[in-house]
PDB file of C-alpha atoms in Angstrom:
ATOM      1  CA  UNK A   4     -18.317 -14.299  -6.979  1.00  0.00           C
ATOM      2  CA  UNK A   5     -21.331 -16.344  -5.908  1.00  0.00           C
ATOM      3  CA  UNK A   6     -20.362 -19.121  -8.304  1.00  0.00           C
ATOM      4  CA  UNK A   7     -16.979 -19.409  -6.567  1.00  0.00           C
ATOM      5  CA  UNK A   8     -18.666 -19.489  -3.164  1.00  0.00           C
ATOM      6  CA  UNK A   9     -21.248 -22.028  -4.350  1.00  0.00           C
ATOM      7  CA  UNK A  10     -18.576 -24.235  -5.882  1.00  0.00           C
ATOM      8  CA  UNK A  11     -16.554 -24.030  -2.688  1.00  0.00           C
ATOM      9  CA  UNK A  12     -19.599 -24.923  -0.625  1.00  0.00           C
ATOM     10  CA  UNK A  13     -20.335 -27.915  -2.864  1.00  0.00           C
ATOM     11  CA  UNK A  14     -16.738 -29.166  -2.553  1.00  0.00           C
ATOM     12  CA  UNK A  15     -16.899 -28.646   1.207  1.00  0.00           C
ATOM     13  CA  UNK A  16     -20.102 -30.624   1.662  1.00  0.00           C
ATOM     14  CA  UNK A  17     -18.711 -33.527  -0.377  1.00  0.00           C
ATOM     15  CA  UNK A  18     -15.394 -33.247   1.487  1.00  0.00           C
ATOM     16  CA  UNK A  19     -17.091 -33.288   4.888  1.00  0.00           C
ATOM     17  CA  UNK A  20     -19.079 -36.402   3.973  1.00  0.00           C
ATOM     18  CA  UNK A  21     -15.854 -38.078   2.844  1.00  0.00           C
ATOM     19  CA  UNK A  22     -14.089 -37.065   6.080  1.00  0.00           C
ATOM     20  CA  UNK A  23     -16.832 -38.663   8.165  1.00  0.00           C
ATOM     21  CA  UNK A  24     -16.868 -41.843   6.059  1.00  0.00           C
ATOM     22  CA  UNK A  25     -13.080 -42.096   6.083  1.00  0.00           C
ATOM     23  CA  UNK A  26     -12.862 -41.612   9.835  1.00  0.00           C
ATOM     24  CA  UNK A  27     -15.684 -44.018  10.696  1.00  0.00           C
ATOM     25  CA  UNK A  28     -14.936 -46.983   8.433  1.00  0.00           C
ATOM     26  CA  UNK A  29     -12.587 -49.891   9.088  1.00  0.00           C
ATOM     27  CA  UNK A  30     -10.677 -50.060   5.812  1.00  0.00           C
ATOM     28  CA  UNK A  31      -7.657 -47.833   6.313  1.00  0.00           C
ATOM     29  CA  UNK A  32      -5.299 -50.776   5.922  1.00  0.00           C
ATOM     30  CA  UNK A  33      -5.608 -54.321   4.605  1.00  0.00           C
ATOM     31  CA  UNK A  34      -3.363 -57.341   4.555  1.00  0.00           C
ATOM     32  CA  UNK A  35      -3.539 -61.047   3.883  1.00  0.00           C
ATOM     33  CA  UNK A  36      -3.253 -63.196   6.992  1.00  0.00           C
ATOM     34  CA  UNK A  37      -3.191 -67.018   6.761  1.00  0.00           C
ATOM     35  CA  UNK A  38      -5.274 -67.143   3.612  1.00  0.00           C
ATOM     36  CA  UNK A  39      -7.882 -64.601   4.787  1.00  0.00           C
ATOM     37  CA  UNK A  40      -7.932 -60.844   4.673  1.00  0.00           C
ATOM     38  CA  UNK A  41      -7.595 -58.626   7.715  1.00  0.00           C
ATOM     39  CA  UNK A  42      -8.322 -54.924   7.770  1.00  0.00           C
ATOM     40  CA  UNK A  43      -8.295 -52.099  10.251  1.00  0.00           C
ATOM     41  CA  UNK A  44      -9.499 -48.572  10.642  1.00  0.00           C
ATOM     42  CA  UNK A  45      -8.941 -45.879  13.217  1.00  0.00           C
ATOM     43  CA  UNK A  46     -11.272 -47.458  15.751  1.00  0.00           C
ATOM     44  CA  UNK A  47     -11.447 -51.215  15.039  1.00  0.00           C
ATOM     45  CA  UNK A  48      -9.518 -54.034  13.416  1.00  0.00           C
ATOM     46  CA  UNK A  49     -11.120 -57.074  11.805  1.00  0.00           C
ATOM     47  CA  UNK A  50      -9.741 -60.599  11.359  1.00  0.00           C
ATOM     48  CA  UNK A  51     -11.591 -63.656  10.060  1.00  0.00           C
ATOM     49  CA  UNK A  52     -14.886 -61.742   9.782  1.00  0.00           C
ATOM     50  CA  UNK A  53     -14.775 -60.645  13.446  1.00  0.00           C
ATOM     51  CA  UNK A  54     -14.103 -57.056  14.436  1.00  0.00           C
ATOM     52  CA  UNK A  55     -12.457 -55.928  17.668  1.00  0.00           C
ATOM     53  CA  UNK A  56     -12.061 -52.489  19.232  1.00  0.00           C
ATOM     54  CA  UNK A  57      -8.549 -51.072  19.245  1.00  0.00           C
ATOM     55  CA  UNK A  58      -7.859 -50.787  22.931  1.00  0.00           C
ATOM     56  CA  UNK A  59      -4.131 -50.128  22.736  1.00  0.00           C
ATOM     57  CA  UNK A  60      -3.324 -46.462  23.145  1.00  0.00           C
ATOM     58  CA  UNK A  61      -0.763 -45.973  20.405  1.00  0.00           C
ATOM     59  CA  UNK A  62       0.313 -42.389  19.878  1.00  0.00           C
ATOM     60  CA  UNK A  63       0.125 -42.297  16.081  1.00  0.00           C
ATOM     61  CA  UNK A  64      -3.419 -43.743  16.074  1.00  0.00           C
ATOM     62  CA  UNK A  65      -4.498 -41.224  18.689  1.00  0.00           C
ATOM     63  CA  UNK A  66      -2.896 -38.403  16.713  1.00  0.00           C
ATOM     64  CA  UNK A  67      -4.530 -39.563  13.486  1.00  0.00           C
ATOM     65  CA  UNK A  68      -7.920 -39.833  15.199  1.00  0.00           C
ATOM     66  CA  UNK A  69      -7.556 -36.377  16.741  1.00  0.00           C
ATOM     67  CA  UNK A  70      -6.545 -34.747  13.456  1.00  0.00           C
ATOM     68  CA  UNK A  71      -9.381 -36.436  11.559  1.00  0.00           C
ATOM     69  CA  UNK A  72     -11.962 -35.327  14.141  1.00  0.00           C
ATOM     70  CA  UNK A  73     -10.510 -31.795  14.158  1.00  0.00           C
ATOM     71  CA  UNK A  74     -10.681 -31.755  10.378  1.00  0.00           C
ATOM     72  CA  UNK A  75     -14.327 -32.816  10.363  1.00  0.00           C
ATOM     73  CA  UNK A  76     -15.276 -30.190  12.948  1.00  0.00           C
ATOM     74  CA  UNK A  77     -13.374 -27.427  11.141  1.00  0.00           C
ATOM     75  CA  UNK A  78     -14.970 -28.402   7.847  1.00  0.00           C
ATOM     76  CA  UNK A  79     -18.452 -28.354   9.385  1.00  0.00           C
ATOM     77  CA  UNK A  80     -17.835 -24.920  10.942  1.00  0.00           C
ATOM     78  CA  UNK A  81     -16.528 -23.708   7.571  1.00  0.00           C
ATOM     79  CA  UNK A  82     -19.661 -24.941   5.838  1.00  0.00           C
ATOM     80  CA  UNK A  83     -21.770 -22.936   8.301  1.00  0.00           C
ATOM     81  CA  UNK A  84     -19.617 -19.851   7.658  1.00  0.00           C
ATOM     82  CA  UNK A  85     -19.883 -20.474   3.916  1.00  0.00           C
ATOM     83  CA  UNK A  86     -23.674 -20.620   4.114  1.00  0.00           C
ATOM     84  CA  UNK A  87     -23.711 -17.428   6.160  1.00  0.00           C
ATOM     85  CA  UNK A  88     -21.507 -15.707   3.578  1.00  0.00           C
ATOM     86  CA  UNK A  89     -24.488 -15.674   1.217  1.00  0.00           C
ATOM     87  CA  UNK A  90     -26.513 -13.622   3.709  1.00  0.00           C
ATOM     88  CA  UNK A  91     -25.922  -9.909   4.183  1.00  0.00           C
ATOM     89  CA  UNK A  92     -26.106  -8.933   7.834  1.00  0.00           C
ATOM     90  CA  UNK A  93     -25.369  -5.320   8.702  1.00  0.00           C
ATOM     91  CA  UNK A  94     -23.716  -6.427  11.948  1.00  0.00           C
ATOM     92  CA  UNK A  95     -20.957  -8.176   9.963  1.00  0.00           C
ATOM     93  CA  UNK A  96     -20.082  -5.505   7.402  1.00  0.00           C
ATOM     94  CA  UNK A  97     -16.392  -5.388   8.288  1.00  0.00           C
ATOM     95  CA  UNK A  98     -16.036  -9.164   8.618  1.00  0.00           C
ATOM     96  CA  UNK A  99     -15.629 -11.197   5.435  1.00  0.00           C
ATOM     97  CA  UNK A 100     -17.378 -14.493   6.003  1.00  0.00           C
ATOM     98  CA  UNK A 101     -16.182 -15.969   2.714  1.00  0.00           C
ATOM     99  CA  UNK A 102     -12.547 -15.272   3.620  1.00  0.00           C
ATOM    100  CA  UNK A 103     -13.030 -16.739   7.118  1.00  0.00           C
ATOM    101  CA  UNK A 104     -14.670 -19.836   5.632  1.00  0.00           C
ATOM    102  CA  UNK A 105     -11.759 -20.205   3.202  1.00  0.00           C
ATOM    103  CA  UNK A 106      -9.196 -20.017   6.003  1.00  0.00           C
ATOM    104  CA  UNK A 107     -11.129 -22.584   8.055  1.00  0.00           C
ATOM    105  CA  UNK A 108     -11.274 -24.870   5.015  1.00  0.00           C
ATOM    106  CA  UNK A 109      -7.494 -24.603   4.730  1.00  0.00           C
ATOM    107  CA  UNK A 110      -7.179 -25.479   8.435  1.00  0.00           C
ATOM    108  CA  UNK A 111      -9.429 -28.495   7.862  1.00  0.00           C
ATOM    109  CA  UNK A 112      -7.357 -29.547   4.868  1.00  0.00           C
ATOM    110  CA  UNK A 113      -4.083 -29.176   6.769  1.00  0.00           C
ATOM    111  CA  UNK A 114      -5.274 -31.181   9.768  1.00  0.00           C
ATOM    112  CA  UNK A 115      -6.570 -33.888   7.422  1.00  0.00           C
ATOM    113  CA  UNK A 116      -3.202 -33.954   5.681  1.00  0.00           C
ATOM    114  CA  UNK A 117      -1.334 -34.191   8.991  1.00  0.00           C
ATOM    115  CA  UNK A 118      -3.513 -37.077  10.147  1.00  0.00           C
ATOM    116  CA  UNK A 119      -3.122 -39.145   7.006  1.00  0.00           C
ATOM    117  CA  UNK A 120       0.595 -38.453   6.647  1.00  0.00           C
ATOM    118  CA  UNK A 121       1.319 -39.392  10.269  1.00  0.00           C
ATOM    119  CA  UNK A 122      -0.441 -42.701   9.701  1.00  0.00           C
ATOM    120  CA  UNK A 123       1.476 -43.262   6.467  1.00  0.00           C
ATOM    121  CA  UNK A 124       4.887 -42.482   7.953  1.00  0.00           C
ATOM    122  CA  UNK A 125       4.498 -44.741  10.955  1.00  0.00           C
ATOM    123  CA  UNK A 126       2.791 -47.695   9.302  1.00  0.00           C
ATOM    124  CA  UNK A 127       4.779 -47.510   6.074  1.00  0.00           C
ATOM    125  CA  UNK A 128       8.003 -48.126   8.000  1.00  0.00           C
ATOM    126  CA  UNK A 129       6.638 -50.727  10.373  1.00  0.00           C
ATOM    127  CA  UNK A 130       4.428 -52.976   8.239  1.00  0.00           C
ATOM    128  CA  UNK A 131       5.687 -53.757   4.756  1.00  0.00           C
ATOM    129  CA  UNK A 132       3.004 -56.308   3.841  1.00  0.00           C
ATOM    130  CA  UNK A 133       0.091 -54.007   4.638  1.00  0.00           C
ATOM    131  CA  UNK A 134      -1.503 -51.842   1.983  1.00  0.00           C
ATOM    132  CA  UNK A 135      -3.639 -48.774   2.388  1.00  0.00           C
ATOM    133  CA  UNK A 136      -7.258 -49.259   1.423  1.00  0.00           C
ATOM    134  CA  UNK A 137     -10.270 -47.218   0.331  1.00  0.00           C
ATOM    135  CA  UNK A 138     -10.963 -45.435   3.659  1.00  0.00           C
ATOM    136  CA  UNK A 139      -7.453 -44.025   3.633  1.00  0.00           C
ATOM    137  CA  UNK A 140      -7.829 -42.966  -0.005  1.00  0.00           C
ATOM    138  CA  UNK A 141     -11.156 -41.272   0.810  1.00  0.00           C
ATOM    139  CA  UNK A 142      -9.268 -39.287   3.448  1.00  0.00           C
ATOM    140  CA  UNK A 143      -6.907 -37.960   0.791  1.00  0.00           C
ATOM    141  CA  UNK A 144      -9.769 -37.145  -1.584  1.00  0.00           C
ATOM    142  CA  UNK A 145     -11.542 -35.309   1.255  1.00  0.00           C
ATOM    143  CA  UNK A 146      -8.376 -33.323   1.897  1.00  0.00           C
ATOM    144  CA  UNK A 147      -8.275 -32.232  -1.741  1.00  0.00           C
ATOM    145  CA  UNK A 148     -11.980 -31.311  -1.686  1.00  0.00           C
ATOM    146  CA  UNK A 149     -11.603 -29.129   1.406  1.00  0.00           C
ATOM    147  CA  UNK A 150      -8.488 -27.518  -0.062  1.00  0.00           C
ATOM    148  CA  UNK A 151     -10.392 -26.616  -3.248  1.00  0.00           C
ATOM    149  CA  UNK A 152     -13.289 -25.329  -1.122  1.00  0.00           C
ATOM    150  CA  UNK A 153     -10.887 -23.022   0.694  1.00  0.00           C
ATOM    151  CA  UNK A 154      -9.362 -21.886  -2.578  1.00  0.00           C
ATOM    152  CA  UNK A 155     -12.776 -21.049  -4.056  1.00  0.00           C
ATOM    153  CA  UNK A 156     -13.830 -19.048  -0.991  1.00  0.00           C
ATOM    154  CA  UNK A 157     -10.595 -17.067  -0.922  1.00  0.00           C
ATOM    155  CA  UNK A 158     -10.960 -16.405  -4.680  1.00  0.00           C
ATOM    156  CA  UNK A 159     -14.472 -15.055  -4.119  1.00  0.00           C
ATOM    157  CA  UNK A 160     -13.082 -12.746  -1.446  1.00  0.00           C
ATOM    158  CA  UNK A 161     -10.361 -11.537  -3.841  1.00  0.00           C
ATOM    159  CA  UNK A 162     -12.876 -10.930  -6.620  1.00  0.00           C
ATOM    160  CA  UNK A 163     -15.144  -9.001  -4.305  1.00  0.00           C
ATOM    161  CA  UNK A 164     -12.384  -6.799  -2.934  1.00  0.00           C
ATOM    162  CA  UNK A 165     -10.798  -5.737  -6.222  1.00  0.00           C
ATOM    163  CA  UNK A 166     -10.492  -2.047  -6.759  1.00  0.00           C
ATOM    164  CA  UNK A 167     -10.402   0.079  -9.840  1.00  0.00           C
ATOM    165  CA  UNK A 168      -7.903   2.909 -10.029  1.00  0.00           C
ATOM    166  CA  UNK A 169      -9.795   6.056 -11.087  1.00  0.00           C
ATOM    167  CA  UNK A 170      -6.986   8.510 -10.501  1.00  0.00           C
ATOM    168  CA  UNK A 171      -3.590   8.143  -8.822  1.00  0.00           C
ATOM    169  CA  UNK A 172      -5.165   8.964  -5.454  1.00  0.00           C
ATOM    170  CA  UNK A 173      -8.681   7.492  -5.714  1.00  0.00           C
ATOM    171  CA  UNK A 174      -9.592   3.813  -5.596  1.00  0.00           C
ATOM    172  CA  UNK A 175     -13.134   2.742  -6.299  1.00  0.00           C
ATOM    173  CA  UNK A 176     -14.378  -0.738  -5.364  1.00  0.00           C
ATOM    174  CA  UNK A 177     -15.702  -2.730  -8.306  1.00  0.00           C
ATOM    175  CA  UNK A 178     -18.353  -4.468  -6.220  1.00  0.00           C
ATOM    176  CA  UNK A 179     -20.117  -4.105  -2.905  1.00  0.00           C
ATOM    177  CA  UNK A 180     -20.404  -7.432  -1.114  1.00  0.00           C
ATOM    178  CA  UNK A 181     -19.392  -9.194   2.076  1.00  0.00           C
TER     179      UNK A 181
END
């Protein structure tokens, strides 16, 4: 059980780092413009080795930014819940911290997926000569990492809450954990 939780926590920490890097960097998209490369991220666009802030309030960029920030915050909160799931507090006996962390990891993964897909749908139709770059790909890898973190935490909850059938009317838990 603890190996599942530890593996989930490891995936989550790596996923959260990738979410932050993906959201902060300027290489979501690249294209060739007049013999030089131009690239842009969620916050800035760069042409001819000069970067400019994106001041236009375009709905899909704002939605992508919001979903990426929500994903990072949910992943960080899940990591805290995952760390707390190793501790045994008597005040939280009826509350499964590993299951809650797993659900929050799934929420983080889903918001990450929504952010990257909304960017892909809008820009894929509008700009044919653009290509998605390494920041965008890191976003997808982070989504997979947080999904696997959620899966591992939910699996640890399932393992912990298995029961053994002693008689037709009596169930005995196989383990005693939170």
